[in-house]
mmCIF file of N, CA and C in Angstrom:
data_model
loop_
_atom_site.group_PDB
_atom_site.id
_atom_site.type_symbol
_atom_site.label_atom_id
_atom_site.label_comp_id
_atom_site.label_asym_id
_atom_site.label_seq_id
_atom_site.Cartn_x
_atom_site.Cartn_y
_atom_site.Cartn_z
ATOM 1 N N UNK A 1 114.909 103.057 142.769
ATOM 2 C CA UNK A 1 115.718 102.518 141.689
ATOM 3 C C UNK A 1 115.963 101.038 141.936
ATOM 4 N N UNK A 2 116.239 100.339 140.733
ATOM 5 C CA UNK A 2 116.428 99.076 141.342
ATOM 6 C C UNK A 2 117.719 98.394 141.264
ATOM 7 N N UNK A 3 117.471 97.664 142.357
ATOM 8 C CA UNK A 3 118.849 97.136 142.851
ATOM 9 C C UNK A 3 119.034 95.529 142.306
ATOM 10 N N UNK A 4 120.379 95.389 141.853
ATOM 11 C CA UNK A 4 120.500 94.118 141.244
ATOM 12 C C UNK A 4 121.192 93.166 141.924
ATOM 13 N N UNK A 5 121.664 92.085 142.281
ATOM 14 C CA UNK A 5 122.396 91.124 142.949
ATOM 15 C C UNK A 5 122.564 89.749 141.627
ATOM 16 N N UNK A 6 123.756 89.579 141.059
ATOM 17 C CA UNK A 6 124.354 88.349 140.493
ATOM 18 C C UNK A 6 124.760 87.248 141.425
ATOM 19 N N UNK A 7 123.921 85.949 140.293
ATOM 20 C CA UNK A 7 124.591 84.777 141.372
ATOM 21 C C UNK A 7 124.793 83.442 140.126
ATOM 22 N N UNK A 8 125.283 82.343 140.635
ATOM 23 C CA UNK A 8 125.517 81.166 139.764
ATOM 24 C C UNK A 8 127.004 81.083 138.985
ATOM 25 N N UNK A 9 127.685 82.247 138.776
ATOM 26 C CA UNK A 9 128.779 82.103 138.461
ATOM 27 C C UNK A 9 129.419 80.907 139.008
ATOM 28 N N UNK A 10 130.951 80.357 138.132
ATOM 29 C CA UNK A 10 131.531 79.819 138.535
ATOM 30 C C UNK A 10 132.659 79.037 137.646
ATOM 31 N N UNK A 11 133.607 77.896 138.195
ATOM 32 C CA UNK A 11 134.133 77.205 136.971
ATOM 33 C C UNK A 11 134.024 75.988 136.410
ATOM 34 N N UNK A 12 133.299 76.410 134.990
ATOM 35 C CA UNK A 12 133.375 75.164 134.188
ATOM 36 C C UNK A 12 134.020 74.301 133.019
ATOM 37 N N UNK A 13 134.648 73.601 132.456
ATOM 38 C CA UNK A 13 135.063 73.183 131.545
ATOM 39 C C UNK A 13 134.368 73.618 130.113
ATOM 40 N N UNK A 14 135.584 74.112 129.182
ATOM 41 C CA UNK A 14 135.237 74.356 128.024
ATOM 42 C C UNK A 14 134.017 73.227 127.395
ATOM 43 N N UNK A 15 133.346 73.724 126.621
ATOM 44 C CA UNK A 15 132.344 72.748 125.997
ATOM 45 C C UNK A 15 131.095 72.759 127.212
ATOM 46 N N UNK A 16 130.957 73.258 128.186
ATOM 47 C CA UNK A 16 129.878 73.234 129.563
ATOM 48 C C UNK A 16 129.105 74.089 129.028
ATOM 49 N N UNK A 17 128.381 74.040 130.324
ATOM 50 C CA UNK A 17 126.978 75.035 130.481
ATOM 51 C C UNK A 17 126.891 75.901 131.871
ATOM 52 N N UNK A 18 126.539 77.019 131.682
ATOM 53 C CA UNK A 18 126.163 77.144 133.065
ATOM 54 C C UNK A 18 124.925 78.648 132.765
ATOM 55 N N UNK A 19 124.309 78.881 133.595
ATOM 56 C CA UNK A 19 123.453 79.548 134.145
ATOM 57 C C UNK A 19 123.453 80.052 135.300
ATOM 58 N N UNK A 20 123.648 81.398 134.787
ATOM 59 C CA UNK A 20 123.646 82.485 135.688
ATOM 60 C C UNK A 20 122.200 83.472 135.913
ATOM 61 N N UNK A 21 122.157 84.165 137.267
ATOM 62 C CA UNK A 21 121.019 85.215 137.416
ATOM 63 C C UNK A 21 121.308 85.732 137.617
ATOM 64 N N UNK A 22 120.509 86.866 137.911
ATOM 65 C CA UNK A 22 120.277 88.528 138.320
ATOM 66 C C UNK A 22 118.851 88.733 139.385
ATOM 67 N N UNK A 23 119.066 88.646 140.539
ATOM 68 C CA UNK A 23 117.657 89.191 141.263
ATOM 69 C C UNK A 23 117.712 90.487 141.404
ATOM 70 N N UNK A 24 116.235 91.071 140.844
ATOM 71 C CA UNK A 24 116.090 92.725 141.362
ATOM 72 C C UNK A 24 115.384 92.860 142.062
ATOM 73 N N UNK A 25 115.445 93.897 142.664
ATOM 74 C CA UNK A 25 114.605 94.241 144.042
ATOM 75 C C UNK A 25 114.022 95.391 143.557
ATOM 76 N N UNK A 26 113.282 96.247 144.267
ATOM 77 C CA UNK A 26 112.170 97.257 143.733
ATOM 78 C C UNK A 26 111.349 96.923 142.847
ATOM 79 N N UNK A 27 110.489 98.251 142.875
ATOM 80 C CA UNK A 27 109.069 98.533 142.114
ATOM 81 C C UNK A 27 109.139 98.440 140.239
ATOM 82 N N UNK A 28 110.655 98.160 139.956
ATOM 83 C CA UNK A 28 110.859 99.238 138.319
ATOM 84 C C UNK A 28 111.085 97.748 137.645
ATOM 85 N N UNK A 29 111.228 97.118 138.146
ATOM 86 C CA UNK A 29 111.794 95.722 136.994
ATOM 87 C C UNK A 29 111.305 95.243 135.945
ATOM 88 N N UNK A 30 109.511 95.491 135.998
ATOM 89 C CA UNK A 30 108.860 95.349 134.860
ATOM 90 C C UNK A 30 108.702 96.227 133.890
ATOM 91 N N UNK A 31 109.933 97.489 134.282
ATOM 92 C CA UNK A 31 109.546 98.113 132.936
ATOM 93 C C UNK A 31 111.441 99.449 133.274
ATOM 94 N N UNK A 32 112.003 98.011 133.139
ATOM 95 C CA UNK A 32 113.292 98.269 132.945
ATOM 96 C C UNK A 32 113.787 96.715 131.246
ATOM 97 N N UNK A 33 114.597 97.147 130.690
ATOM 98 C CA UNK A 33 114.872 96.858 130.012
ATOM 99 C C UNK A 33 116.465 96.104 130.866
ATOM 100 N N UNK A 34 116.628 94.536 130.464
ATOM 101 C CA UNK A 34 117.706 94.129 131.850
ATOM 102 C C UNK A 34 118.781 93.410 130.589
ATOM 103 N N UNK A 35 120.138 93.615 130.821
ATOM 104 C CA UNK A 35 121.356 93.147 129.970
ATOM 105 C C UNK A 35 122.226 93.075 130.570
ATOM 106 N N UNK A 36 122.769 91.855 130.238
ATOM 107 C CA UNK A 36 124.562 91.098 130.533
ATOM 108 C C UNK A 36 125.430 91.686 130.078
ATOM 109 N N UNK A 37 126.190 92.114 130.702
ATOM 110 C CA UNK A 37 127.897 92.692 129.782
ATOM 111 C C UNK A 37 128.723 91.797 130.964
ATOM 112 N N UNK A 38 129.850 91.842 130.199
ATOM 113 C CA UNK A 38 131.064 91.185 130.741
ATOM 114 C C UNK A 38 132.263 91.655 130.432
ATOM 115 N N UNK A 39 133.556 91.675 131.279
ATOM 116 C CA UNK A 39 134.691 91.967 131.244
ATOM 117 C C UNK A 39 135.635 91.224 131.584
ATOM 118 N N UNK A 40 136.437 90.975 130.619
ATOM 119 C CA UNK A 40 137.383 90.009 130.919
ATOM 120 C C UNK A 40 138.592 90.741 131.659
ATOM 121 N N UNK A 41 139.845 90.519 131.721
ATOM 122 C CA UNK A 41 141.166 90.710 132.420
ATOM 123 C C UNK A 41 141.322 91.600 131.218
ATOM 124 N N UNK A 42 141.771 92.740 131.666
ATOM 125 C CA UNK A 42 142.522 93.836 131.041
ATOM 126 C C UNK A 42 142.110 94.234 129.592
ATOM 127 N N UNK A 43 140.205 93.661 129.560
ATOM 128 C CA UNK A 43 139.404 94.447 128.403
ATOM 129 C C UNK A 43 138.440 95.498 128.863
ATOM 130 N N UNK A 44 137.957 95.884 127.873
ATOM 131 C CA UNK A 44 136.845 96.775 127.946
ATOM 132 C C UNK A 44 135.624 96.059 128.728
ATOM 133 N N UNK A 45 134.976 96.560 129.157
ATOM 134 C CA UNK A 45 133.412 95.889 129.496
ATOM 135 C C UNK A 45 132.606 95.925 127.966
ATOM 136 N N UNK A 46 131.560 94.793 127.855
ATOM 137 C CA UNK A 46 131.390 94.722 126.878
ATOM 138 C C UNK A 46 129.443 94.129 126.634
ATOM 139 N N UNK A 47 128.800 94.659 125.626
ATOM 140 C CA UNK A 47 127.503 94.075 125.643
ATOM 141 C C UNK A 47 127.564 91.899 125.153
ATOM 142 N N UNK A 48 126.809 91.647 126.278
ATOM 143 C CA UNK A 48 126.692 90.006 126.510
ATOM 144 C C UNK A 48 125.155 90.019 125.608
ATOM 145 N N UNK A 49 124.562 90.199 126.267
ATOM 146 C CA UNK A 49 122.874 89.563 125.454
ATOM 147 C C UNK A 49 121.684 91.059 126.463
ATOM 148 N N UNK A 50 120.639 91.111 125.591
ATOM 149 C CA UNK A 50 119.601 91.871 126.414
ATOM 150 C C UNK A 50 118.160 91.482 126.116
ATOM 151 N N UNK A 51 117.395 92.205 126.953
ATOM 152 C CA UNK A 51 115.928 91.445 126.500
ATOM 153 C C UNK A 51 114.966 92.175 127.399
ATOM 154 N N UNK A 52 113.446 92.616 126.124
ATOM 155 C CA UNK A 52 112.834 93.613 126.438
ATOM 156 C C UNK A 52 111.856 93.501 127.656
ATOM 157 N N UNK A 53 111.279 94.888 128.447
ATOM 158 C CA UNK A 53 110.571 94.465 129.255
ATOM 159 C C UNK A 53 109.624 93.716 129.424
ATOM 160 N N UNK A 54 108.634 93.161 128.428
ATOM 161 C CA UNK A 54 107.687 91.677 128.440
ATOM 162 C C UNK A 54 108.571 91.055 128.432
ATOM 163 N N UNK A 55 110.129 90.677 127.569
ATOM 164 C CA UNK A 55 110.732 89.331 127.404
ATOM 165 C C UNK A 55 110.133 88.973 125.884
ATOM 166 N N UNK A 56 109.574 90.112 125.080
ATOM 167 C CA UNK A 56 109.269 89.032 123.564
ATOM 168 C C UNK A 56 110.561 89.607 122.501
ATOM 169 N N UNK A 57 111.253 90.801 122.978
ATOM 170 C CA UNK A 57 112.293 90.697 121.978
ATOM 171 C C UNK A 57 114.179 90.820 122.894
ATOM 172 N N UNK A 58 115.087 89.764 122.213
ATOM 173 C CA UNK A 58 115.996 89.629 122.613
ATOM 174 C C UNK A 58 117.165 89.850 121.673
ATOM 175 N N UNK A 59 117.948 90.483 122.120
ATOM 176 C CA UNK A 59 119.500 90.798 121.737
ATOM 177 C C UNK A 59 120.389 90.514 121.713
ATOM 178 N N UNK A 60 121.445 89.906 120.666
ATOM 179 C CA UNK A 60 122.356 89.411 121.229
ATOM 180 C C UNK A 60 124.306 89.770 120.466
ATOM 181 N N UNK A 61 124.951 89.832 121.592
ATOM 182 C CA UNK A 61 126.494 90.245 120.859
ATOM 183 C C UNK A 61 126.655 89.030 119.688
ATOM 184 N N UNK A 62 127.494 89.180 118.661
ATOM 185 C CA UNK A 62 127.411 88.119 117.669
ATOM 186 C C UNK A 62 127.999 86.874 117.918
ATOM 187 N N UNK A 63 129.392 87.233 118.857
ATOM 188 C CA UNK A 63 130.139 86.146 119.621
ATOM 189 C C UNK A 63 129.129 84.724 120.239
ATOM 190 N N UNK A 64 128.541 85.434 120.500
ATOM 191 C CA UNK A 64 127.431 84.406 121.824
ATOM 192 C C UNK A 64 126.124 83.921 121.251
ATOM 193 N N UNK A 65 125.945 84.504 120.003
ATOM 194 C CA UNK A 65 124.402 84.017 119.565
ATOM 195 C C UNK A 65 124.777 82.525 119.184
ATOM 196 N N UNK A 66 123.403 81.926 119.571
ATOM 197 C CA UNK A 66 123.205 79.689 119.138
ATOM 198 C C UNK A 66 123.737 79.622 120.500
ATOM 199 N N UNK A 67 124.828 80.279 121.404
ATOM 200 C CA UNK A 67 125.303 79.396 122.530
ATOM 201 C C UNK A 67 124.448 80.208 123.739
ATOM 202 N N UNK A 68 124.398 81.132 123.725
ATOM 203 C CA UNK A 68 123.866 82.086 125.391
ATOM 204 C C UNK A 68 122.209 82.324 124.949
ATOM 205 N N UNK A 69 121.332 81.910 125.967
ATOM 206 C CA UNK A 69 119.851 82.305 126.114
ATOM 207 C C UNK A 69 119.911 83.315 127.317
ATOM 208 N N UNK A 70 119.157 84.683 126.637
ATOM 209 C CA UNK A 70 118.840 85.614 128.134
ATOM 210 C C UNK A 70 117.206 84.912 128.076
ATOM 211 N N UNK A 71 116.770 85.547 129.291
ATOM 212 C CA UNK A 71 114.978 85.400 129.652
ATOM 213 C C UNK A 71 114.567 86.110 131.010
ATOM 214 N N UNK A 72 113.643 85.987 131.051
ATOM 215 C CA UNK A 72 113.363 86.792 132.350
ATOM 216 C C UNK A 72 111.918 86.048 132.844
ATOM 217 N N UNK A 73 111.569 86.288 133.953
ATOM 218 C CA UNK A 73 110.562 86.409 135.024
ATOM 219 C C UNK A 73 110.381 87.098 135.437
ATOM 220 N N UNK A 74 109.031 87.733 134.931
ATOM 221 C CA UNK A 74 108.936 89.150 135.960
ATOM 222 C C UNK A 74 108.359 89.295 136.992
ATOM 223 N N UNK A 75 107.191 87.837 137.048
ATOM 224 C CA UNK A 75 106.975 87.348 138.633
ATOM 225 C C UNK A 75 107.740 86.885 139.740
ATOM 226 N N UNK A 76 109.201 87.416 139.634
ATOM 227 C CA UNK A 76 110.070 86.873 140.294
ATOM 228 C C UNK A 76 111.016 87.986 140.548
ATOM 229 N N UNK A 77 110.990 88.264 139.421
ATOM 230 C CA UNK A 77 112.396 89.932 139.634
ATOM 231 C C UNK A 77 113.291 89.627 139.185
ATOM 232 N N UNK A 78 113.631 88.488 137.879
ATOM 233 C CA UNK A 78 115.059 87.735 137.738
ATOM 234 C C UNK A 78 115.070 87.465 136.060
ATOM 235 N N UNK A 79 116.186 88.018 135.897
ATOM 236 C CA UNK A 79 116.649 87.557 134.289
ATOM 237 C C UNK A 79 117.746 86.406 134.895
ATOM 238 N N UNK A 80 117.320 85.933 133.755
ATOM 239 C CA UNK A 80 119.219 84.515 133.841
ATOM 240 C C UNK A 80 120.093 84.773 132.186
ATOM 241 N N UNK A 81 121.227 83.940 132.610
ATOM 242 C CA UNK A 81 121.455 84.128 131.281
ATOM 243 C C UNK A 81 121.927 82.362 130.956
ATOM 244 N N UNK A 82 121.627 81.455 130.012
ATOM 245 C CA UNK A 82 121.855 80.171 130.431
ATOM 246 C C UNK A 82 122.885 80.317 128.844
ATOM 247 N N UNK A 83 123.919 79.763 129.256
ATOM 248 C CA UNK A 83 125.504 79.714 128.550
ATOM 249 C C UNK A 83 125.440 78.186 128.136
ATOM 250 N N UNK A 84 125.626 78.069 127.060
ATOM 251 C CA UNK A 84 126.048 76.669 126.374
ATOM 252 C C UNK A 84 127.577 76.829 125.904
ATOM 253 N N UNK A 85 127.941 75.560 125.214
ATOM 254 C CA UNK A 85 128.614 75.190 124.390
ATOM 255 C C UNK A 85 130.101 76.757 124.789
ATOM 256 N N UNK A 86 130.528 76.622 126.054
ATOM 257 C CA UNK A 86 131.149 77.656 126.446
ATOM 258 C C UNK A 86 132.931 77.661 126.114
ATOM 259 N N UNK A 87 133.755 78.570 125.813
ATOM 260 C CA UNK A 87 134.596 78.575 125.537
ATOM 261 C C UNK A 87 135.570 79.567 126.022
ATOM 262 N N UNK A 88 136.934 79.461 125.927
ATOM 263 C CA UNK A 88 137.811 79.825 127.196
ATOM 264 C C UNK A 88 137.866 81.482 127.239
ATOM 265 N N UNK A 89 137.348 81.998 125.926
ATOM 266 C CA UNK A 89 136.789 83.313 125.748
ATOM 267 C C UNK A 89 136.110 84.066 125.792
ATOM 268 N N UNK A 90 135.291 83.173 126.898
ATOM 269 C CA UNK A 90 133.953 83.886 127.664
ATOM 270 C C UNK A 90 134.173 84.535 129.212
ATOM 271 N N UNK A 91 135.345 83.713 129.556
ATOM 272 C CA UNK A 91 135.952 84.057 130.868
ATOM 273 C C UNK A 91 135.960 85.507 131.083
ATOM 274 N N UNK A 92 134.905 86.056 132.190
ATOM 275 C CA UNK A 92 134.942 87.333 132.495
ATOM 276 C C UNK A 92 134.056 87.672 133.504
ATOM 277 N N UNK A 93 133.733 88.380 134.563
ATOM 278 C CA UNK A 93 132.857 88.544 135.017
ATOM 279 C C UNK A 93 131.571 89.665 134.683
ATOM 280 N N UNK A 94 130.444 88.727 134.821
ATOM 281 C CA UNK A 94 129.683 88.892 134.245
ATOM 282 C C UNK A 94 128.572 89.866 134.872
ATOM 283 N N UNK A 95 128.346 91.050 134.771
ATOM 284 C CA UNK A 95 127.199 92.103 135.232
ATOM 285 C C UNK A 95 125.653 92.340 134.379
ATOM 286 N N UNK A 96 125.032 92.363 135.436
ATOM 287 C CA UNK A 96 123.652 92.790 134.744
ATOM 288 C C UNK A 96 123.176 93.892 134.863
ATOM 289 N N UNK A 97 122.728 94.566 134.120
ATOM 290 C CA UNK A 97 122.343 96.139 134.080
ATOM 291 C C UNK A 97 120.744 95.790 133.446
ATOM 292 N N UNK A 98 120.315 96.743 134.482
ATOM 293 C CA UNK A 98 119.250 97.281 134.071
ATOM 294 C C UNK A 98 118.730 98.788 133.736
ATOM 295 N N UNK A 99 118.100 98.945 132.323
ATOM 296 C CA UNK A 99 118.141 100.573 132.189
ATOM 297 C C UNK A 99 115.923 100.456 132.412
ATOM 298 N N UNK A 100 115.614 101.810 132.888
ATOM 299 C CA UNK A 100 114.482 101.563 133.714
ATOM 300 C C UNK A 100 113.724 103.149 132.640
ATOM 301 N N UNK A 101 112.615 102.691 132.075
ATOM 302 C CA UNK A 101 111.918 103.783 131.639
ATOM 303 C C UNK A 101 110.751 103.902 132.121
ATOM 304 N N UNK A 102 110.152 105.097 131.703
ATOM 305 C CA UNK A 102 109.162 105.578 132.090
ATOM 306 C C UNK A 102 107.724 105.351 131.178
ATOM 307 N N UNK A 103 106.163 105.730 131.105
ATOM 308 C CA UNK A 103 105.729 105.337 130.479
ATOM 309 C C UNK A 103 105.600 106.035 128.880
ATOM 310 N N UNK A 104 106.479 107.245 128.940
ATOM 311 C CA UNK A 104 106.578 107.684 127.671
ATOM 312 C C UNK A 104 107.740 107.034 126.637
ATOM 313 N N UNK A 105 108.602 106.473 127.186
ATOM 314 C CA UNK A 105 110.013 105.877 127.036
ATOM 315 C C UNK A 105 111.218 106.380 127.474
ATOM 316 N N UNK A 106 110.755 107.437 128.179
ATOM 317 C CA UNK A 106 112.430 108.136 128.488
ATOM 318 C C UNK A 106 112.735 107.693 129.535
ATOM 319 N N UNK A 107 114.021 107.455 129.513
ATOM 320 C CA UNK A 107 114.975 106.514 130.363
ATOM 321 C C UNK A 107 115.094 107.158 131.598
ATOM 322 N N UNK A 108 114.530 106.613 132.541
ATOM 323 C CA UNK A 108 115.109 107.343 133.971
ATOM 324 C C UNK A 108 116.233 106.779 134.634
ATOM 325 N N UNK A 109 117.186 105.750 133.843
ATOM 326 C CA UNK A 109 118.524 105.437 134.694
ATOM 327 C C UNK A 109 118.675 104.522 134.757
ATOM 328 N N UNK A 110 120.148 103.734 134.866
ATOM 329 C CA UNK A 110 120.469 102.182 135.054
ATOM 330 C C UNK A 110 121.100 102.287 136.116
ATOM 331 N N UNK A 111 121.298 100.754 136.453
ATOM 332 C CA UNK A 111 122.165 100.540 137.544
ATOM 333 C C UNK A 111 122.622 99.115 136.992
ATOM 334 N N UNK A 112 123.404 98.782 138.008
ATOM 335 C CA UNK A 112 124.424 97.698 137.689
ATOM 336 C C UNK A 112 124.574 96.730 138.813
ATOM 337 N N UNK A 113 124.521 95.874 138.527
ATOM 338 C CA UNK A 113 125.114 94.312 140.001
ATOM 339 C C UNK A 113 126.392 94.537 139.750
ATOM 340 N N UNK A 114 126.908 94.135 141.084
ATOM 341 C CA UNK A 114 128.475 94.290 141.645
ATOM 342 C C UNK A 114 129.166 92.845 140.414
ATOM 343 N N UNK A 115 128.339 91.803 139.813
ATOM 344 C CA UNK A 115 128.969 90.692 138.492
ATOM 345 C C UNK A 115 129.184 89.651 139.566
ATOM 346 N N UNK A 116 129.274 88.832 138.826
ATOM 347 C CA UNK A 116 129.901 86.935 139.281
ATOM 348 C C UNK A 116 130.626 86.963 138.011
ATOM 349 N N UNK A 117 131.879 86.050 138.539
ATOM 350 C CA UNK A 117 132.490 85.531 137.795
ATOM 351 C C UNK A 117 132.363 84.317 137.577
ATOM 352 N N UNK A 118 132.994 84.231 136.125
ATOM 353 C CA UNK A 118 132.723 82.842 135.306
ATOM 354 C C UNK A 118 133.919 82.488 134.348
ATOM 355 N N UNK A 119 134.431 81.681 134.856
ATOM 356 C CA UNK A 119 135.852 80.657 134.789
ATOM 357 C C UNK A 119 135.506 79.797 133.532
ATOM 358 N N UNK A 120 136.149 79.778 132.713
ATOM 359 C CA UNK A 120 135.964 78.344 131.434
ATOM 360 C C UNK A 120 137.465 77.945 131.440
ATOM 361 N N UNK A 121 137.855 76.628 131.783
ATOM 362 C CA UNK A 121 138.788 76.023 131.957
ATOM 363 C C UNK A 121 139.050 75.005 130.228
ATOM 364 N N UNK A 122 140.024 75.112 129.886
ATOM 365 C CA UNK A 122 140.216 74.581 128.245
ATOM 366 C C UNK A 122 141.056 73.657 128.828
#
């Protein structure tokens, strides 16, 4: 199964940018389907952006579309998610999940990175 690790979090001023990753480890990454959710202080966890296993179709919560790009490398093992034009309502830490299928499509399972957090200072 594959294992995820978040990094790049951190704090930036409203109106910033930042870019965050996800490295996976194992055999499944190229044909796991990989997505951002985030949770702020005393919300729900919530869908951020996703994007398919080539990387030609991408998803996104309505909040975040024009400002957040997902993408991936699959010669690498790493989705990012690169955050624009950021605002004090993005503040949450941020997890990447990956859900991992098989070659018929049925889902054999996700897993989750432990998240980085990401600070927007107004």
């Amino acid at each position: 199964q594959v294992q995820l690790v978040e990094s790049g979090g951190g704090l930036v001023q409203a109106g910033g940018s930042l870019r965050i990753l996800c490295a996976a480890s194992g055999r499944t990454f190229m044909s796991s389907v990989m997505g951002w959710f985030r949770q702020a202080p005393g919300k729900e966890r919530e869908f951020v952006a996703a994007i398919s296993r080539g990387g030609s179709a991408t998803y996104y919560t309505d909040s975040v579309k024009g400002r957040f790009t997902i993408s991936r490398d699959n010669a690498k093992n790493t989705v990012y998610l690169l955050m624009t034009g950021l605002k004090s309502e993005d503040t949450a830490v941020y997890y990447c999940h990956a859900e991992t299928f098989d070659q018929s499509g049925f889902s054999l399972g996700g897993a989750w990175g432990p998240g980085t957090q990401v600070t927007v200072s107004s």
